[in-house]
Amino acid sequence: MEAPPRWLIVGLLLALAAGGLFVATLDGSGPYDRATVNIVDGETGTTLATVEVRIADTFPKRYTGLSNTSSLGPNEGMLFVHEGETPGYVMRDMAFPIDIVFIDSDGEITTIHHAAVDADQTFRGPGRYVLELPYNYTVENRITVGDRVEIPAEYR
């Protein structure tokens, strides 16, 4: 039996590669969008912190979260966007501790957890968004339940 022409093999390989890229794009696992969020005092409106966030707004991005990240910078985080109420969060394959902040659909912080790397529990809180920050960031910036996170309009 004669081998298929080289052009046919190359064409098939290119088609398979392009199909794989197309599927990767459709499943939402592409690069994270980035945005800036301000955290403001719930009573005075004073800015407590400004955070550069990666946006996790698809299931694959929310599932992966920060598990492929080795650390966060001092004013860096990840904002998880959900259509409805947030599910519980776990420390899946995390290399560093974080603060897990639950935020309702109006931007109000409802719950704050300080999660260690070896935390063998599910972190829960009411809300539509979850903001993950460096460990004790909320303590260092005096961020408390009742404060507000200004969510960019395109993610509300």
Coordinates of N, CA and C in Angstrom, one line a residue:
M1 N 0.8 -1.2 0.0 CA 0.0 0.0 0.0 C 0.9 1.2 0.0
E2 N 0.5 2.2 -0.8 CA 1.3 3.4 -1.0 C 1.0 4.4 0.1
A3 N 2.0 5.1 0.7 CA 1.8 6.1 1.7 C 1.0 7.3 1.2
P4 N 0.2 8.0 2.0 CA -0.6 9.1 1.5 C 0.4 10.3 1.2
P5 N 0.0 11.1 0.3 CA 0.9 12.3 -0.1 C 1.2 13.1 1.2
R6 N 2.4 13.7 1.2 CA 2.8 14.5 2.3 C 1.9 15.7 2.5
W7 N 1.4 16.3 1.4 CA 0.5 17.5 1.5 C -0.8 17.1 2.3
L8 N -1.3 15.9 2.1 CA -2.5 15.4 2.7 C -2.2 15.3 4.2
I9 N -1.1 14.7 4.6 CA -0.8 14.6 6.1 C -0.7 15.9 6.7
V10 N 0.1 16.8 6.1 CA 0.2 18.2 6.6 C -1.1 18.9 6.7
G11 N -1.9 18.8 5.7 CA -3.3 19.4 5.7 C -4.1 18.9 6.9
L12 N -4.1 17.5 7.1 CA -4.9 16.9 8.2 C -4.4 17.4 9.5
L13 N -3.0 17.5 9.7 CA -2.5 18.0 11.0 C -2.9 19.4 11.2
L14 N -2.8 20.2 10.2 CA -3.2 21.6 10.4 C -4.7 21.7 10.7
A15 N -5.5 21.0 10.1 CA -7.0 21.0 10.3 C -7.2 20.5 11.8
L16 N -6.5 19.5 12.2 CA -6.7 19.0 13.6 C -6.3 20.1 14.6
A17 N -5.1 20.7 14.3 CA -4.6 21.8 15.2 C -5.6 23.0 15.3
A18 N -6.1 23.4 14.1 CA -7.1 24.5 14.1 C -8.3 24.1 14.8
G19 N -8.8 22.9 14.7 CA -10.0 22.4 15.4 C -9.8 22.4 16.9
G20 N -8.6 22.0 17.3 CA -8.3 22.1 18.7 C -8.3 23.5 19.3
L21 N -7.8 24.4 18.5 CA -7.8 25.8 19.0 C -9.2 26.4 19.0
F22 N -10.0 26.0 18.0 CA -11.4 26.4 18.0 C -12.1 25.9 19.2
V23 N -11.9 24.6 19.5 CA -12.6 24.0 20.7 C -12.1 24.7 22.0
A24 N -10.8 25.0 22.1 CA -10.3 25.7 23.3 C -10.9 27.0 23.4
T25 N -11.2 27.7 22.3 CA -11.8 29.0 22.4 C -13.2 28.9 22.8
L26 N -13.9 27.9 22.3 CA -15.3 27.7 22.6 C -15.6 27.3 24.1
D27 N -14.6 26.6 24.7 CA -14.9 26.1 26.0 C -14.6 27.2 27.1
G28 N -14.1 28.4 26.6 CA -13.9 29.4 27.6 C -12.6 29.3 28.4
S29 N -11.7 28.5 27.9 CA -10.4 28.3 28.7 C -9.3 29.2 28.1
G30 N -9.6 30.2 27.3 CA -8.6 31.1 26.8 C -8.1 32.0 27.9
P31 N -7.3 33.0 27.5 CA -6.7 33.9 28.5 C -7.8 34.7 29.3
Y32 N -7.4 35.0 30.5 CA -8.3 35.8 31.4 C -8.3 37.2 31.0
D33 N -9.5 37.8 30.9 CA -9.6 39.3 30.8 C -9.1 39.8 32.1
R34 N -8.7 41.1 32.1 CA -8.3 41.8 33.3 C -9.1 43.0 33.5
A35 N -9.2 43.4 34.8 CA -9.9 44.6 35.1 C -9.4 45.2 36.4
T36 N -9.8 46.4 36.8 CA -9.5 47.0 38.0 C -10.8 47.1 38.9
V37 N -10.7 46.7 40.1 CA -11.9 46.9 41.0 C -11.4 47.7 42.2
N38 N -12.3 48.6 42.6 CA -12.0 49.4 43.9 C -12.9 48.8 45.0
I39 N -12.3 48.7 46.2 CA -13.0 48.3 47.3 C -13.2 49.5 48.2
V40 N -14.4 49.8 48.5 CA -14.7 51.1 49.2 C -15.4 50.8 50.6
D41 N -15.2 51.6 51.5 CA -15.9 51.5 52.8 C -17.4 51.6 52.6
G42 N -18.1 50.7 53.2 CA -19.6 50.7 53.1 C -20.3 51.8 53.6
E43 N -19.7 52.5 54.6 CA -20.3 53.7 55.2 C -19.9 55.0 54.7
T44 N -18.6 55.2 54.4 CA -18.1 56.5 54.0 C -17.8 56.6 52.5
G45 N -17.7 55.5 51.8 CA -17.4 55.5 50.4 C -15.9 55.7 50.1
T46 N -15.1 55.8 51.2 CA -13.6 55.9 51.0 C -13.0 54.7 50.4
T47 N -12.1 54.9 49.4 CA -11.5 53.8 48.8 C -10.5 53.1 49.8
L48 N -10.7 51.8 50.0 CA -9.8 51.1 50.9 C -8.7 50.4 50.1
A49 N -9.0 50.0 48.9 CA -8.0 49.3 48.1 C -8.4 49.3 46.6
T50 N -7.4 49.2 45.8 CA -7.6 49.1 44.3 C -6.8 47.8 43.9
V51 N -7.6 46.9 43.3 CA -7.0 45.6 42.9 C -7.1 45.3 41.4
E52 N -6.0 44.9 40.9 CA -6.0 44.4 39.5 C -6.4 42.9 39.5
V53 N -7.5 42.6 38.8 CA -8.0 41.2 38.9 C -8.1 40.6 37.5
R54 N -7.9 39.3 37.5 CA -8.2 38.4 36.4 C -9.7 38.0 36.5
I55 N -10.4 38.0 35.4 CA -11.8 37.7 35.5 C -12.0 36.2 35.1
A56 N -12.7 35.5 36.0 CA -13.1 34.1 35.8 C -14.6 34.1 35.6
D57 N -15.0 34.2 34.3 CA -16.4 34.3 34.0 C -17.0 33.2 33.2
T58 N -16.2 32.1 33.0 CA -16.7 30.9 32.4 C -16.4 29.7 33.3
F59 N -17.1 28.6 33.1 CA -16.9 27.5 34.0 C -15.5 27.0 34.0
P60 N -14.8 26.8 32.9 CA -13.4 26.3 32.9 C -12.5 27.3 33.7
K61 N -12.7 28.6 33.5 CA -11.9 29.6 34.2 C -12.2 29.6 35.7
R62 N -13.4 29.5 36.1 CA -13.8 29.4 37.5 C -13.3 28.1 38.1
Y63 N -13.3 27.0 37.4 CA -12.9 25.7 37.9 C -11.4 25.7 38.2
T64 N -10.6 26.3 37.2 CA -9.2 26.4 37.4 C -8.8 27.4 38.4
G65 N -9.4 28.6 38.4 CA -9.2 29.6 39.3 C -7.7 30.0 39.4
L66 N -7.2 30.0 40.6 CA -5.8 30.4 40.8 C -4.9 29.1 41.0
S67 N -5.4 27.9 40.7 CA -4.6 26.7 40.9 C -3.4 26.6 40.0
N68 N -3.3 27.3 38.9 CA -2.1 27.3 38.1 C -1.2 28.6 38.3
T69 N -1.4 29.2 39.5 CA -0.7 30.4 39.8 C 0.2 30.2 41.0
S70 N 1.4 30.7 41.0 CA 2.3 30.4 42.1 C 2.2 31.4 43.2
S71 N 1.7 32.6 42.9 CA 1.5 33.7 44.0 C 0.7 34.8 43.4
L72 N 0.3 35.7 44.2 CA -0.4 36.9 43.8 C 0.4 38.1 44.3
G73 N 0.5 39.2 43.4 CA 1.1 40.4 43.8 C 0.3 41.1 44.9
P74 N 0.9 42.2 45.5 CA 0.3 42.8 46.6 C -1.1 43.4 46.3
N75 N -1.4 43.8 45.1 CA -2.7 44.4 44.8 C -3.3 43.6 43.6
E76 N -3.2 42.3 43.7 CA -3.6 41.5 42.6 C -4.6 40.4 43.1
G77 N -5.6 40.0 42.3 CA -6.5 39.0 42.7 C -7.2 38.4 41.5
M78 N -8.3 37.6 41.8 CA -9.1 37.1 40.8 C -10.6 37.3 41.2
L79 N -11.4 37.7 40.2 CA -12.8 37.9 40.4 C -13.6 36.9 39.7
F80 N -14.3 36.1 40.4 CA -15.2 35.0 39.9 C -16.6 35.6 39.7
V81 N -17.1 35.5 38.5 CA -18.4 36.0 38.1 C -19.3 34.8 37.9
H82 N -20.5 34.8 38.6 CA -21.5 33.8 38.5 C -22.8 34.4 38.0
E83 N -23.6 33.6 37.3 CA -24.9 34.0 36.9 C -25.9 34.2 38.0
G84 N -25.7 33.3 39.0 CA -26.6 33.4 40.2 C -25.8 33.3 41.5
E85 N -26.3 32.6 42.5 CA -25.6 32.5 43.7 C -24.3 31.7 43.6
T86 N -23.3 32.1 44.3 CA -22.0 31.4 44.2 C -22.1 30.0 44.9
P87 N -21.4 29.1 44.3 CA -21.3 27.8 45.0 C -20.2 27.9 46.1
G88 N -19.9 26.8 46.8 CA -18.9 26.7 47.7 C -17.5 26.7 47.0
Y89 N -16.5 27.2 47.7 CA -15.1 27.3 47.1 C -14.2 26.4 47.9
V90 N -13.3 25.8 47.2 CA -12.3 24.9 47.8 C -10.9 25.4 47.4
M91 N -9.9 24.9 48.1 CA -8.5 25.3 47.8 C -7.9 24.2 46.9
R92 N -8.4 24.0 45.7 CA -8.0 23.0 44.8 C -6.6 23.3 44.2
D93 N -5.6 22.5 44.5 CA -4.3 22.6 44.0 C -3.7 24.0 44.2
M94 N -3.9 24.6 45.3 CA -3.4 25.9 45.6 C -2.0 25.8 46.2
A95 N -1.1 26.8 45.8 CA 0.2 26.8 46.3 C 0.4 27.8 47.4
F96 N -0.6 28.6 47.7 CA -0.4 29.7 48.6 C -1.8 30.0 49.3
P97 N -1.8 30.6 50.5 CA -3.1 30.9 51.2 C -3.7 32.2 50.5
I98 N -5.0 32.3 50.7 CA -5.7 33.5 50.1 C -6.8 33.9 51.0
D99 N -7.3 35.1 50.8 CA -8.6 35.6 51.4 C -9.7 35.3 50.3
I100 N -10.8 34.8 50.7 CA -11.9 34.5 49.8 C -13.1 35.4 50.2
V101 N -13.5 36.3 49.4 CA -14.4 37.4 49.7 C -15.7 37.1 48.8
F102 N -16.8 36.9 49.5 CA -18.1 36.7 48.8 C -18.8 38.1 48.7
I103 N -19.4 38.3 47.5 CA -19.9 39.7 47.2 C -21.3 39.5 46.6
D104 N -22.3 40.2 47.1 CA -23.7 40.0 46.5 C -23.8 40.8 45.2
S105 N -25.0 40.7 44.5 CA -25.2 41.3 43.2 C -25.1 42.8 43.2
D106 N -25.2 43.4 44.4 CA -25.1 44.9 44.5 C -23.7 45.3 44.8
G107 N -22.8 44.4 45.0 CA -21.4 44.7 45.3 C -21.0 44.7 46.7
E108 N -22.0 44.4 47.6 CA -21.7 44.4 49.0 C -21.0 43.1 49.5
I109 N -19.9 43.2 50.3 CA -19.2 42.1 50.8 C -20.1 41.4 51.9
T110 N -20.3 40.1 51.7 CA -21.2 39.4 52.6 C -20.4 38.5 53.6
T111 N -19.3 38.0 53.1 CA -18.5 37.0 53.9 C -17.1 37.1 53.5
I112 N -16.2 37.0 54.5 CA -14.7 36.9 54.2 C -14.1 35.7 54.9
H113 N -13.4 34.9 54.2 CA -12.7 33.7 54.7 C -11.2 33.9 54.5
H114 N -10.4 33.5 55.5 CA -8.9 33.5 55.4 C -8.6 32.0 55.2
A115 N -8.2 31.6 54.0 CA -8.0 30.2 53.7 C -6.5 29.8 53.6
A116 N -6.2 28.8 54.4 CA -4.8 28.3 54.4 C -4.6 27.3 53.2
V117 N -3.4 27.1 52.8 CA -3.1 26.1 51.7 C -3.7 24.8 52.0
D118 N -3.6 24.3 53.2 CA -4.0 22.9 53.5 C -5.4 22.8 54.0
A119 N -6.2 23.9 53.8 CA -7.6 23.9 54.2 C -8.4 22.8 53.6
D120 N -8.9 21.9 54.4 CA -9.7 20.8 53.8 C -11.2 21.1 54.1
Q121 N -11.7 22.1 53.5 CA -13.1 22.5 53.8 C -13.6 23.3 52.6
T122 N -14.9 23.5 52.6 CA -15.5 24.3 51.6 C -15.9 25.6 52.2
F123 N -15.5 26.7 51.5 CA -15.8 28.0 52.0 C -17.1 28.5 51.3
R124 N -18.0 29.0 52.1 CA -19.3 29.4 51.6 C -19.6 30.8 52.0
G125 N -20.5 31.4 51.2 CA -21.1 32.7 51.6 C -22.1 33.1 50.5
P126 N -23.0 33.9 50.9 CA -24.0 34.4 49.9 C -23.4 35.4 48.9
G127 N -23.8 35.3 47.7 CA -23.4 36.3 46.7 C -23.4 35.8 45.3
R128 N -23.0 36.7 44.4 CA -22.9 36.4 43.0 C -21.5 36.4 42.5
Y129 N -20.6 37.0 43.3 CA -19.2 37.2 42.9 C -18.3 36.7 44.1
V130 N -17.1 36.2 43.7 CA -16.1 35.9 44.7 C -14.8 36.6 44.3
L131 N -14.2 37.2 45.2 CA -12.9 37.9 45.0 C -11.9 37.2 45.8
E132 N -10.9 36.6 45.1 CA -9.8 36.0 45.8 C -8.6 37.0 45.9
L133 N -8.0 37.1 47.0 CA -7.0 38.1 47.3 C -5.8 37.5 48.0
P134 N -4.6 38.1 48.1 CA -3.6 37.6 48.9 C -4.0 37.4 50.4
Y135 N -3.4 36.4 51.0 CA -3.8 36.1 52.4 C -3.7 37.3 53.3
N136 N -4.7 37.6 54.1 CA -4.8 38.7 55.1 C -4.9 40.1 54.4
Y137 N -5.1 40.1 53.1 CA -5.2 41.4 52.4 C -6.3 42.2 53.0
T138 N -7.4 41.5 53.3 CA -8.6 42.2 53.9 C -8.3 42.8 55.3
V139 N -7.5 42.1 56.1 CA -7.1 42.6 57.4 C -6.2 43.8 57.2
E140 N -5.2 43.7 56.4 CA -4.2 44.8 56.2 C -4.8 46.0 55.6
N141 N -5.9 45.9 54.8 CA -6.6 47.0 54.2 C -7.9 47.4 54.9
R142 N -8.1 46.8 56.1 CA -9.3 47.1 56.9 C -10.6 46.9 56.1
I143 N -10.7 45.9 55.3 CA -11.8 45.5 54.5 C -12.7 44.6 55.3
T144 N -14.0 44.9 55.5 CA -14.9 44.1 56.3 C -16.2 43.8 55.6
V145 N -16.9 42.9 56.2 CA -18.3 42.7 55.7 C -19.1 44.0 55.7
G146 N -19.8 44.2 54.7 CA -20.6 45.5 54.6 C -19.9 46.5 53.7
D147 N -18.6 46.3 53.4 CA -17.9 47.2 52.5 C -18.3 46.8 51.1
R148 N -17.9 47.6 50.1 CA -18.4 47.4 48.7 C -17.3 47.2 47.7
V149 N -17.5 46.3 46.7 CA -16.6 46.1 45.6 C -17.3 46.7 44.4
E150 N -16.6 47.6 43.7 CA -17.1 48.2 42.5 C -16.8 47.3 41.3
I151 N -17.8 46.5 41.0 CA -17.7 45.5 39.9 C -17.8 46.3 38.5
P152 N -16.9 46.1 37.6 CA -17.0 46.7 36.3 C -18.4 46.4 35.6
A153 N -18.9 47.4 34.9 CA -20.3 47.2 34.3 C -20.4 46.0 33.4
E154 N -19.4 45.7 32.7 CA -19.5 44.5 31.8 C -19.6 43.2 32.5
Y155 N -19.4 43.1 33.8 CA -19.5 41.9 34.5 C -20.6 41.9 35.5
R156 N -21.5 42.9 35.4 CA -22.7 42.9 36.3 C -23.9 42.4 35.6

